[in-house]
CSV table of C-alpha atoms in Angstrom, one decimal:
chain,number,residue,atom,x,y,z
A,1,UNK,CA,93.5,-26.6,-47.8
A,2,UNK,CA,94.1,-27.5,-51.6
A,3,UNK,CA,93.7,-30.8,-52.5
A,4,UNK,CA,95.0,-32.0,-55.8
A,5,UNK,CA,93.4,-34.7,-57.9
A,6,UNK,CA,96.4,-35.3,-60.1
A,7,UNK,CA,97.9,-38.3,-58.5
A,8,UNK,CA,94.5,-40.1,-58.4
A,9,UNK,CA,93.6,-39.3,-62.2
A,10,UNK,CA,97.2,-39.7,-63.1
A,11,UNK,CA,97.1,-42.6,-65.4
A,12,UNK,CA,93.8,-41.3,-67.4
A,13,UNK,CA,95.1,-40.6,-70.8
A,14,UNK,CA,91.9,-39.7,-72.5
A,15,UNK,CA,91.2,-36.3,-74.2
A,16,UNK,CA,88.2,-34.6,-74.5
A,17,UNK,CA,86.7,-31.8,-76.5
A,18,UNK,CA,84.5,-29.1,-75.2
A,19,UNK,CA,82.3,-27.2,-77.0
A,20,UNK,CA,81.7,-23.4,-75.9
A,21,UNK,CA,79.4,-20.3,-76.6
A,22,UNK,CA,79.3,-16.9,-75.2
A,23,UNK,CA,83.0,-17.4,-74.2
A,24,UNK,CA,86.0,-15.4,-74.4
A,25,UNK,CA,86.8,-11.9,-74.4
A,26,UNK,CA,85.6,-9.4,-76.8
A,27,UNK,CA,84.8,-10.4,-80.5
A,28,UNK,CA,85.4,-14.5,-79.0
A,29,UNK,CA,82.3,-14.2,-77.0
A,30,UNK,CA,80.1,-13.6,-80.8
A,31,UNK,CA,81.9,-17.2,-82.0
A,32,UNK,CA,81.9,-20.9,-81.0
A,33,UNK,CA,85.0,-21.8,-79.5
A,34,UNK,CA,86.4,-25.8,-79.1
A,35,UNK,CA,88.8,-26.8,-76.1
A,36,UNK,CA,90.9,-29.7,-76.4
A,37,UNK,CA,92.2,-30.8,-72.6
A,38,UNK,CA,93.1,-34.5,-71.3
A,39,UNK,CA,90.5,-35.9,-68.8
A,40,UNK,CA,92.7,-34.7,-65.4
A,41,UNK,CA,91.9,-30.4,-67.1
A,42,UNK,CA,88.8,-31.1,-67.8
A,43,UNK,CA,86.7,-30.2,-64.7
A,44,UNK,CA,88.8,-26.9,-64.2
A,45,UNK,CA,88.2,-26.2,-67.8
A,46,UNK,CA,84.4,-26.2,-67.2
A,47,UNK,CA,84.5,-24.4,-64.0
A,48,UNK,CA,86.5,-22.0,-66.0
A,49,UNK,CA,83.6,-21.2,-68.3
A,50,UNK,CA,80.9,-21.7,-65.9
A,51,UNK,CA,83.0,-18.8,-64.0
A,52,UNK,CA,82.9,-16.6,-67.1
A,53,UNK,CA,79.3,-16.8,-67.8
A,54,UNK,CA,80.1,-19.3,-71.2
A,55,UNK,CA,77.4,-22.2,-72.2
A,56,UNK,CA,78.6,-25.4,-72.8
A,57,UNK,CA,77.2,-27.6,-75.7
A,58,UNK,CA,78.7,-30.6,-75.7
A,59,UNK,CA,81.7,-32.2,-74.6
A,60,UNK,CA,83.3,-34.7,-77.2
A,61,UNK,CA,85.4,-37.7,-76.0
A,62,UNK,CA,87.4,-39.7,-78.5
A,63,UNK,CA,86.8,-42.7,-79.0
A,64,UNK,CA,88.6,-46.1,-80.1
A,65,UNK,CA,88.4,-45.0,-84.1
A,66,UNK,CA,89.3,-41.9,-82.9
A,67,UNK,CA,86.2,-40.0,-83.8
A,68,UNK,CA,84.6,-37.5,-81.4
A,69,UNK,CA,81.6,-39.4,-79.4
A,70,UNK,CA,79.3,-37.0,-77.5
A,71,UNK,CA,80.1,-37.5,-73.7
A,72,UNK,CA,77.7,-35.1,-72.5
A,73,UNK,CA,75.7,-31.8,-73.3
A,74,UNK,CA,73.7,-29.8,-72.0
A,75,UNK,CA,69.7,-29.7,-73.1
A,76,UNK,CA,68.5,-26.9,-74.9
A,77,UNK,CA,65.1,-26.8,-73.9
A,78,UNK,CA,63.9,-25.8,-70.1
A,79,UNK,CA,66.2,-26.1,-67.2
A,80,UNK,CA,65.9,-29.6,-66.2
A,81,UNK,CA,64.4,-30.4,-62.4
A,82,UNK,CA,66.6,-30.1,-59.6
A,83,UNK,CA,67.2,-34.0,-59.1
A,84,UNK,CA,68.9,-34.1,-62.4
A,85,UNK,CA,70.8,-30.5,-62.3
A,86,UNK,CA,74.4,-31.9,-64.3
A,87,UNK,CA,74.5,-29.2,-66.8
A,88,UNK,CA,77.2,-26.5,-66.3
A,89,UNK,CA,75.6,-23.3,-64.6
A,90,UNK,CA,75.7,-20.2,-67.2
A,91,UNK,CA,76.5,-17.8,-64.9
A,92,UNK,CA,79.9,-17.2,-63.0
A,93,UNK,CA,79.6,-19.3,-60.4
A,94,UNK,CA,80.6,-18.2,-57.1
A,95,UNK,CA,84.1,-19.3,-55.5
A,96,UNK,CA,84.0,-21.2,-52.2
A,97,UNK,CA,86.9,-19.2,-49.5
A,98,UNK,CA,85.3,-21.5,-46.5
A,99,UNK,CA,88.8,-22.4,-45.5
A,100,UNK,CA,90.6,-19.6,-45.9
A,101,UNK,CA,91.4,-17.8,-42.3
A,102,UNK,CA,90.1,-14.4,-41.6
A,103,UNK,CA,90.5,-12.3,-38.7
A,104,UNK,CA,91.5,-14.9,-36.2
A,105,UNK,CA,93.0,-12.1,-34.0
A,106,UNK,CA,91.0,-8.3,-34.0
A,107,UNK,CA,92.5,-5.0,-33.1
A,108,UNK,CA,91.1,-5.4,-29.2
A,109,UNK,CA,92.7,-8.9,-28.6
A,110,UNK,CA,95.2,-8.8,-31.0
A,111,UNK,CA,98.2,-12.2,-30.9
A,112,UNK,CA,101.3,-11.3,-29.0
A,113,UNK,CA,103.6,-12.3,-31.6
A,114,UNK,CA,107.9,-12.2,-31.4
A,115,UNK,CA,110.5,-11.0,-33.8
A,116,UNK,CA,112.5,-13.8,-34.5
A,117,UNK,CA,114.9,-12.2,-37.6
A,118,UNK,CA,114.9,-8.6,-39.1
A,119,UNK,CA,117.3,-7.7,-42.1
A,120,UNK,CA,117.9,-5.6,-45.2
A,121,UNK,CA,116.6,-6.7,-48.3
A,122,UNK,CA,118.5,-4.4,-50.2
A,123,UNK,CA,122.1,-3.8,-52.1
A,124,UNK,CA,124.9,-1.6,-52.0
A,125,UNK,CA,123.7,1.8,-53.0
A,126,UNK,CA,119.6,0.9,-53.0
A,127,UNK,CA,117.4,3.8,-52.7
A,128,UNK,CA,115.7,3.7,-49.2
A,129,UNK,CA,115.0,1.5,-46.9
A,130,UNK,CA,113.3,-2.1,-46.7
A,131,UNK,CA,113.8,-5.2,-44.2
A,132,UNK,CA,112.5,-8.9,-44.1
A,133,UNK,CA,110.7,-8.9,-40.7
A,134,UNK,CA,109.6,-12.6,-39.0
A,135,UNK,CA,107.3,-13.4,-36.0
A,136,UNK,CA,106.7,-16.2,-34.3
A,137,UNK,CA,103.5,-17.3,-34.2
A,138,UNK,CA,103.5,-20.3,-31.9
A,139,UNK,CA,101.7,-20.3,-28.8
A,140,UNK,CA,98.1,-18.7,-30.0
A,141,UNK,CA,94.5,-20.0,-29.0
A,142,UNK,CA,93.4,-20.3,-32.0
A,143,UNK,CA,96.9,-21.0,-34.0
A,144,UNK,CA,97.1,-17.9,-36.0
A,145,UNK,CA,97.2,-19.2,-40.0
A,146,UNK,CA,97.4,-17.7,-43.1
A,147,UNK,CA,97.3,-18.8,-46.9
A,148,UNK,CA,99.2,-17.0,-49.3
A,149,UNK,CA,97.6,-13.9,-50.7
A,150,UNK,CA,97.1,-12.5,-47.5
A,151,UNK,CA,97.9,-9.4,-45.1
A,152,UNK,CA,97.9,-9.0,-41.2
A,153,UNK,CA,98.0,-6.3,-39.2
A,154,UNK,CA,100.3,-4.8,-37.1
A,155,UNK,CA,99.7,-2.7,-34.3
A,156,UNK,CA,103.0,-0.1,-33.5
A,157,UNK,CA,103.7,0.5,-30.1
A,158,UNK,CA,103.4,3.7,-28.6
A,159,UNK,CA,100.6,6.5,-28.8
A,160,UNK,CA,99.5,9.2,-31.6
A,161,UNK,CA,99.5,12.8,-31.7
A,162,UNK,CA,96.1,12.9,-29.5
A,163,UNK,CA,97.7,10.6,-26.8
A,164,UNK,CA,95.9,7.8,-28.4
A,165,UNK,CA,97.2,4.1,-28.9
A,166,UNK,CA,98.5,3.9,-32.5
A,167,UNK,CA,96.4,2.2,-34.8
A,168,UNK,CA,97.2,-0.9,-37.1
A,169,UNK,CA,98.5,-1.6,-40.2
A,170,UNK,CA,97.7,-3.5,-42.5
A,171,UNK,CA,100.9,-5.5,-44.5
A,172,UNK,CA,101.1,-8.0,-47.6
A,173,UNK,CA,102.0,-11.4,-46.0
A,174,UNK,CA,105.6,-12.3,-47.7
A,175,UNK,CA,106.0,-16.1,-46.6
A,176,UNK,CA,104.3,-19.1,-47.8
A,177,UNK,CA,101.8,-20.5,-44.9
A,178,UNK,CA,104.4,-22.6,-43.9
A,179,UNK,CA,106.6,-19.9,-43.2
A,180,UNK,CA,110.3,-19.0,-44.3
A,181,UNK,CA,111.1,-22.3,-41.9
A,182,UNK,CA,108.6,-24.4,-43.4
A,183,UNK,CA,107.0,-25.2,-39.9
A,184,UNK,CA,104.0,-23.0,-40.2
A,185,UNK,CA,104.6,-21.2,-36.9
A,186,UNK,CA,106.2,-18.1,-38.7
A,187,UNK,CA,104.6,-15.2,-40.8
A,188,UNK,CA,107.3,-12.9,-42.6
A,189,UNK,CA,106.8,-9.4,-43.6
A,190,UNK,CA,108.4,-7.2,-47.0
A,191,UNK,CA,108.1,-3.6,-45.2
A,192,UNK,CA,109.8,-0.2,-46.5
A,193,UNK,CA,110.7,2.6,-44.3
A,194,UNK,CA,108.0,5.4,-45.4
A,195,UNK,CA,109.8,9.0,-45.5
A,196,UNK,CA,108.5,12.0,-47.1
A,197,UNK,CA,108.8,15.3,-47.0
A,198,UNK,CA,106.5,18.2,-44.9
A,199,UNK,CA,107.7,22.0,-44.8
A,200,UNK,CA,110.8,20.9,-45.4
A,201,UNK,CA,111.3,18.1,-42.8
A,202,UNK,CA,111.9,14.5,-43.4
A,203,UNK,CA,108.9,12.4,-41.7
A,204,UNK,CA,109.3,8.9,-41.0
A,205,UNK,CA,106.1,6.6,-41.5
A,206,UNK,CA,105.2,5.5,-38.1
A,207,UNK,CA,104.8,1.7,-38.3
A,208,UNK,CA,106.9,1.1,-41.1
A,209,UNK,CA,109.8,2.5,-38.9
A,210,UNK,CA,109.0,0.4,-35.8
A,211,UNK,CA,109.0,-2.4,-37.8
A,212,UNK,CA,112.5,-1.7,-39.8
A,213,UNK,CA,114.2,-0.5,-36.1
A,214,UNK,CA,112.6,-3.4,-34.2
A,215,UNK,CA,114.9,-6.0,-32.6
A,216,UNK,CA,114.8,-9.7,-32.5
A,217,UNK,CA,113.3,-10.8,-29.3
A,218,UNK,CA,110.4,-7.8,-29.3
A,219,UNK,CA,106.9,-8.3,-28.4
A,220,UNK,CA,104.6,-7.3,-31.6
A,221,UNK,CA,100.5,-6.9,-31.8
A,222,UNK,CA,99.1,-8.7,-34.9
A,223,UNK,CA,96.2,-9.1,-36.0
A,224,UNK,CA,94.1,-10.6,-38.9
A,225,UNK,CA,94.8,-12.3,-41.0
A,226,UNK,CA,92.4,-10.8,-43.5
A,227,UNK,CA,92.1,-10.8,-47.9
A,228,UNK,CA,90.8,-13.1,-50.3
A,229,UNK,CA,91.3,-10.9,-53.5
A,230,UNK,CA,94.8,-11.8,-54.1
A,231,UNK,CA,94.4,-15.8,-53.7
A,232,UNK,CA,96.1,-18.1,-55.8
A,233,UNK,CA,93.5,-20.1,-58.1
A,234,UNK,CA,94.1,-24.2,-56.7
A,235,UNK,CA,93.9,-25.3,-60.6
A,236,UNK,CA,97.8,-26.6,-60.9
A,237,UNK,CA,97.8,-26.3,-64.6
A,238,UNK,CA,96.6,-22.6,-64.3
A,239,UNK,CA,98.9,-19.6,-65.6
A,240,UNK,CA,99.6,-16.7,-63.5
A,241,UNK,CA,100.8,-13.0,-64.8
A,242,UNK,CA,102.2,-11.2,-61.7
A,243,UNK,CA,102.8,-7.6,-62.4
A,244,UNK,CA,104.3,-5.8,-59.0
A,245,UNK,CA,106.6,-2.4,-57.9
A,246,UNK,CA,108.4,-2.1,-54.8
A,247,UNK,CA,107.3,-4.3,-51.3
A,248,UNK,CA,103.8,-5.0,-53.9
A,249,UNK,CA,106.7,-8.5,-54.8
A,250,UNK,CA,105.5,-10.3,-50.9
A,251,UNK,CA,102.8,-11.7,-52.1
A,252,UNK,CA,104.1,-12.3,-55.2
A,253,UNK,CA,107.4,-14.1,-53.4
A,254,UNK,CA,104.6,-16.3,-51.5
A,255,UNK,CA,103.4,-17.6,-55.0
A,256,UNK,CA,106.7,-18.2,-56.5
A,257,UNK,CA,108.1,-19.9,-53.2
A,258,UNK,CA,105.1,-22.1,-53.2
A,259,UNK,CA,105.2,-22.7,-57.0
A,260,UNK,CA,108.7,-23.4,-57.7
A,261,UNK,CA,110.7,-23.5,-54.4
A,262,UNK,CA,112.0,-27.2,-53.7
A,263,UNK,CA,111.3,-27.6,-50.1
A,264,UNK,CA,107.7,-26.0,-50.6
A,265,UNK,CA,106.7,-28.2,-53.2
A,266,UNK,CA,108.2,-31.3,-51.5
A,267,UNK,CA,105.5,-30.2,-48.6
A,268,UNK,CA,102.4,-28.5,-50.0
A,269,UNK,CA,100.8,-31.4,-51.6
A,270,UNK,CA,100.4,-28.7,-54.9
A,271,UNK,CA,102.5,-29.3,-57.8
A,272,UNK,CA,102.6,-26.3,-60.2
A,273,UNK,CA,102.4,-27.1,-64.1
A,274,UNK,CA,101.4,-24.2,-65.2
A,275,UNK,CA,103.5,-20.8,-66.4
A,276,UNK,CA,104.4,-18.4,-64.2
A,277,UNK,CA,105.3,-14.4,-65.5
A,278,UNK,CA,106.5,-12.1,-63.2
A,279,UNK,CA,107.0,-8.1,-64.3
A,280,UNK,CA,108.8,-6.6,-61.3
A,281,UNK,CA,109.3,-2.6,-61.1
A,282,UNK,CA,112.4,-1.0,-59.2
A,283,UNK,CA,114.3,2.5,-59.4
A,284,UNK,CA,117.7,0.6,-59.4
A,285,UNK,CA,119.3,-3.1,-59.9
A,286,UNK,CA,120.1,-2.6,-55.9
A,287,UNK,CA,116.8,-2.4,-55.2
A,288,UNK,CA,115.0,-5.3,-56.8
A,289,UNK,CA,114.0,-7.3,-53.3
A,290,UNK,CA,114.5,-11.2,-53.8
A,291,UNK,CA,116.2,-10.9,-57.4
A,292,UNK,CA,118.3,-14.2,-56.2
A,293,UNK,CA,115.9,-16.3,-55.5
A,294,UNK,CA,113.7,-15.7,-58.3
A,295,UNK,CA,116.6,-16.0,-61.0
A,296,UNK,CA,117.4,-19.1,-59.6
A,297,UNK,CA,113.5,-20.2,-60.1
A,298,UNK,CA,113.7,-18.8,-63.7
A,299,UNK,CA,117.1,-21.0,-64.2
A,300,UNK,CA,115.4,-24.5,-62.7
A,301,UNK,CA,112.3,-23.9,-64.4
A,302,UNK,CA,112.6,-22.2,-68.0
A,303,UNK,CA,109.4,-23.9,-69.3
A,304,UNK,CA,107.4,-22.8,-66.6
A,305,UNK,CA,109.0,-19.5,-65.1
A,306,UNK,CA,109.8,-15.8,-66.7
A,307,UNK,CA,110.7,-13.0,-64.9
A,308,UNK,CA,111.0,-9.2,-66.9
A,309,UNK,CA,112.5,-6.0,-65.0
A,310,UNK,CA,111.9,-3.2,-65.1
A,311,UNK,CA,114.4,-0.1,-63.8
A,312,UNK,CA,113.5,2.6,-64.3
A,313,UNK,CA,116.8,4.7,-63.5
A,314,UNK,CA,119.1,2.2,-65.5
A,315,UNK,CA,117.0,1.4,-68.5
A,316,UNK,CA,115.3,3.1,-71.2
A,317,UNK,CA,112.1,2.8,-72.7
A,318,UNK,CA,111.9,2.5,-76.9
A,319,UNK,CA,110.7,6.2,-76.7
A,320,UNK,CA,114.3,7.0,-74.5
A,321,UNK,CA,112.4,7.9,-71.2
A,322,UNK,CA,112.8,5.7,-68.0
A,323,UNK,CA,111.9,2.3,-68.3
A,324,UNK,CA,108.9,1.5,-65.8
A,325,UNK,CA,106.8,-1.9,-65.5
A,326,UNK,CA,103.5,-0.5,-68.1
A,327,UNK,CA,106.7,0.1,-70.3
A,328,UNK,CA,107.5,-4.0,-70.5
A,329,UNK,CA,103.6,-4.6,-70.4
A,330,UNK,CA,103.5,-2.6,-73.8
A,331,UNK,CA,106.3,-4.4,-75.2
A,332,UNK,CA,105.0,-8.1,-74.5
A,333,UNK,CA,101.2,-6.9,-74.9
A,334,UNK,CA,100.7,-9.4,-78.0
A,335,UNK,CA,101.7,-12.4,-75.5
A,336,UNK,CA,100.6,-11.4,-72.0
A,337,UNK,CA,96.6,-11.1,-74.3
A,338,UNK,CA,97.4,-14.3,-75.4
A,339,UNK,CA,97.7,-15.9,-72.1
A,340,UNK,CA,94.7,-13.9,-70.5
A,341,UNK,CA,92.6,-15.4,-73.7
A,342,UNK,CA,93.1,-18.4,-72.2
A,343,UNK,CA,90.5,-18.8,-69.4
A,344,UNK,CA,93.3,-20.3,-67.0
A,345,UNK,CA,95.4,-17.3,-66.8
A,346,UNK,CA,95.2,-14.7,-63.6
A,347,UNK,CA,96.6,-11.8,-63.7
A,348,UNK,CA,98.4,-10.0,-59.8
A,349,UNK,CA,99.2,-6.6,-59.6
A,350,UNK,CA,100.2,-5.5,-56.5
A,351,UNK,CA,102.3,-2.1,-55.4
A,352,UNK,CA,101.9,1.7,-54.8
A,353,UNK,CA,98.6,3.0,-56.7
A,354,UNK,CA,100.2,4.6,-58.7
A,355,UNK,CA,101.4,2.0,-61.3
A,356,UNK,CA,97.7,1.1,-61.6
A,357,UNK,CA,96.8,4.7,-64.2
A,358,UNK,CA,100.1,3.5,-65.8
A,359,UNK,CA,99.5,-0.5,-66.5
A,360,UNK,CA,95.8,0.1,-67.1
A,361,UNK,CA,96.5,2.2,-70.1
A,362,UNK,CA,99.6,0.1,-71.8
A,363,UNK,CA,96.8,-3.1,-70.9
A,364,UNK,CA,94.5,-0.7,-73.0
A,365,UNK,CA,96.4,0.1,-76.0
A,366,UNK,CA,97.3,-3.7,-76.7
A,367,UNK,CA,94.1,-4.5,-75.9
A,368,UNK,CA,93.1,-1.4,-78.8
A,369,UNK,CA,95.5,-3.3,-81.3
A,370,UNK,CA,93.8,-6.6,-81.3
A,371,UNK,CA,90.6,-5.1,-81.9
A,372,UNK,CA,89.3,-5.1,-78.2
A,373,UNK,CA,88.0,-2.8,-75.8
A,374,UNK,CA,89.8,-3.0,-72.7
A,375,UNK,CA,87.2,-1.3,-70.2
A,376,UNK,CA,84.7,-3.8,-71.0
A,377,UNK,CA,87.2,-6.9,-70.8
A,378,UNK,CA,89.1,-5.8,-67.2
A,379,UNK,CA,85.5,-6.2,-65.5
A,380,UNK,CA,84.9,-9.2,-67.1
A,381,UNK,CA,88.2,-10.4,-66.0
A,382,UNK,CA,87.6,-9.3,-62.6
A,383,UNK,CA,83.9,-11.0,-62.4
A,384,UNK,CA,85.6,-14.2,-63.4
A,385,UNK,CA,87.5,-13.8,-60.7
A,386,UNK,CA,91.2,-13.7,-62.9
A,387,UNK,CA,91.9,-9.7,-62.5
A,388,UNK,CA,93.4,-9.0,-58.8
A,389,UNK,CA,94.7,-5.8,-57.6
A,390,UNK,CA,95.9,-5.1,-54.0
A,391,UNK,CA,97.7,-1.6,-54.2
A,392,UNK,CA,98.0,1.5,-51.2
């Protein structure tokens, strides 16, 4: 699916310089900006700006003195005939998803797939409910596949209040495409128990409580998979911000297992080198859903992994309130803008919609205190194809 040039280029020690206009966000777009990246960064550097509407105007290799040679930029005349097309495109150039799966299986002929583990994700004294839920997915024509980033559907047994079939779904894929057993016949599942309240009854949400109460060994309808908004970027030396609340961690876990995760990295061919921030919202310590794995991740890998809570019924904000997620993201805004300056960084947020009013004004008033406007750099972001958001 992603295949990395590192090992090939591996030995190539050279450095190169590239020379930038119209790049950046905000007040950098106005200036000329210089990247300094060895030879293996170089063409993700460029697709980079390409992506983000930036003109190249030289690239600078050094030479044997040491001095910068021109190795190649663009001409600043008329766009040259279509035989000799090398320059760097000016506008964001659009992202080939050819090989990611989509709706292999649809609502009328959905895969027959079977529960193979279901389990608590949470603690001692947790608030609610949430289970780890895997299918089996061997046995389908086509094999159903996923890459991480993605959702399925599942369609509950049973019939609606009009005598109707229930309809699906649709749930955040929590395993790596290999699976929690690193065969690639499994897809796993992050799914709370929705309850709320009506004229003073307690309703239960009607899939999410199938799926909690369902039984190793049970038949389930999936379909899908569909999404390609929350897809990991294939650069290996790219930077990823992940900000999530609640069951919003799956895809989240899917990235982290396949970054940092020994077995995953020993099989998937794609070596992270990046940095890696995770912001992860939860009412109590008891309800933070994989905490152990993802210490462990920030122990093995301190250069490359952080990971900030936020608990909002155990800590307190610098104002005294409850400490929520848009409450860290204010705290570290001077560093999180410093990665997203750098045109490697993506930033994930995925959850309940309503941490988005929440993040989108702390993003805002950092954004306000480096002197840039933050509802004409999140659409920038997004058209580059950096800014994801999957929330319900």
């Amino acid at each position: 699916m992603r295949v990395s040039t590192g090992r090939a280029i591996q030995s190539d020690s050279r450095m190169f310089t590239v020379v930038v206009e119209g790049f950046g966000i905000g007040r950098q777009r106005q200036a000329e900006r210089r990247f300094t990246v060895p030879y293996n960064q170089l063409q993700g550097l460029m697709q980079s700006i390409a992506q983000q509407g930036g003109r190249i105007r030289a690239v600078l290799g050094a030479d044997g003195a040491g001095g910068d040679t021109p190795a190649a930029a663009p001409a600043p005349a008329a766009p040259a005939p279509k035989a000799k097309a090398k320059a760097a495109p000016t506008k964001p150039a659009a992202v080939s998803h050819a090989d990611v799966p989509v709706n292999l299986y649809k609502p009328k002929d959905p895969f027959i797939g079977t529960v193979t583990e279901n389990y608590s994700l949470l603690a001692d004294g947790a608030i609610g409910r949430v289970n780890h839920i895997t299918f089996d997915l061997k046995g389908g024509d086509p094999q159903l596949h996923y890459v991480e980033g993605q959702s399925i559907g599942i369609i509950p047994d049973g019939t609606d209040a009009n005598g109707k079939p229930n309809k699906l779904r649709l749930y955040s894929i929590a395993s790596t495409r290999h699976g929690d057993n690193l065969a690639g016949d499994t897809v796993s599942l992050c799914v709370r128990q929705l309850q709320y309240e009506k004229d003073g009854e307690t309703i239960n949400g009607v899939c999410s409580t199938f799926l909690c109460d369902i039984e190793p060994g049970a038949k389930v309808k999936i379909t899908g998979p569909v999404g390609k908004e929350m897809l990991l970027p294939a650069d290996e030396d790219a930077n990823v911000i992940m900000l999530a609340t609640g069951t919003g961690i799956a895809p989240m876990r899917t990235y982290l297992r396949r970054m940092f995760e020994p077995s995953e990295r020993e099989k998937n061919g794609w070596t992270f080198k990046g940095k890696a921030w995770l912001f992860m919202g939860s009412p109590t310590t008891a309800n933070l859903l994989y905490d152990d794995d993802f210490n462990r991740y920030q122990a093995e890998f301190p250069d490359n992994f952080r990971y900030t809570k936020a608990i909002s019924r155990e800590q307190q904000n610098a104002s005294g309130g409850r400490m929520y997620i848009q409450d860290r993201v204010s705290e570290n805004a001077e560093e999180i803008f410093s990665w997203i300056e750098n045109p490697k960084t993506h930033v994930y947020m995925c959850g309940l919609r309503g941490m988005e009013p929440g993040i989108d004004e702390a993003m805002a008033t950092a954004a306000a205190a480096k002197g840039l406007n933050w509802a004409e750099l999140r659409p920038q972001l997004k058209k580059a194809e950096r800014w994801h958001v999957e929330t319900y």
